[in-house]
Amino acid sequence: MKSKPLFVQCDICASSAYNHYFDRNDGQTVVQCKDCGFCYLNPKPDQRYLDSIYKKRSYFKNNTNTIGYSDYFCYQQGNMFWQIMKKKISKILKSKISKCLDIGCAAGDFLQLMTRDGAVGYGVELSSYAAKLATEKNLVVYNKKFEDVHFKDHFELITLFDVIEHVESPTQLMKKVCSLLNSDGLVVITTPNLYKYYLDGKQWTGFTNSHEHLYFFTPNTIKQLLVQSGFTLLKIETYDDYCYPAIIAYYINKFPTKYYLRGITRRLFIPFSSLLKKLNFGHTMIVYATKK
């Protein structure tokens, strides 16, 4: 008989009541809080083990997606996502950004993009390998845990791209983020969307891949987390890389038959992308919030 998971309280509401939700193929169990609906690993892996994973160079390039990335930097090559995010942020923050903070900045690609427009940018990155790549771009990056970095400054923009599902306590993380954000500042979060599990079932990559993920958010639970941490939710968008129109268009332009493929994109992918966005069923959530 399978042993009962060790007790872990819900990080959002501190409830000790939960139901079994899913058994991952790495032997870890996902449970769902009975009170607020938040899903998380129970028991959680040893934190020292998790920290050691992120410090390895192989986290960014290995032969499998079960831990980390098959090739993070190949994926980032020519990726339009950072350009898209920059445009989205500029539509919300009308004024020029003077200071920004990217938590979990990896090699600093987004941070570099922001500093080109004159912003003073800071990054935090646990991986010494990725942090070194970022500092080689003349970026200010702290190679340590976010909770161990003490900033005197406040920021107009704080970003957490694919970070919140990894940390020991999302609640403690977001409370510190709130304390560092200007009163009129913006926080932007991306994280896998658990709603996609309802479409993909057991094949959802949020469970089959990235076994270092500890928490699994829906639009409802990410809103609960933000509100109790001192934020006002502005909006949530969802997307899939394979049906994001701007990303598809970028790669289509590289093919000699691009005019033919553009027609296919307009007829198939873009309507599908729009439907997923409206229903909040895209694989990844983009969350925008301001300080209360």
Coordinates of N, CA and C in Angstrom, one line a residue, residues 15 60 93 152 165 212 233-234 260:
S15 N -4.2 25.8 5.3 CA -5.1 24.7 5.6 C -4.3 23.4 5.6
F60 N 20.1 23.7 -17.7 CA 19.7 24.4 -18.8 C 19.9 23.7 -20.1
L93 N 2.4 50.2 -18.4 CA 3.2 51.2 -17.8 C 3.5 52.3 -18.8
K152 N 18.0 48.2 -1.5 CA 17.6 49.5 -0.9 C 16.6 50.3 -1.8
E165 N 6.6 28.8 -9.4 CA 6.2 27.4 -9.2 C 7.4 26.6 -8.6
E212 N 10.8 19.5 -11.1 CA 11.3 20.4 -10.0 C 10.2 21.4 -9.6
L233 N -5.0 42.4 -8.7 CA -4.8 41.8 -10.0 C -5.4 42.6 -11.1
L234 N -4.6 42.9 -12.2 CA -5.0 43.7 -13.3 C -5.7 42.7 -14.4
Y260 N 2.3 31.0 -48.3 CA 1.3 29.9 -48.2 C 1.0 29.5 -46.7

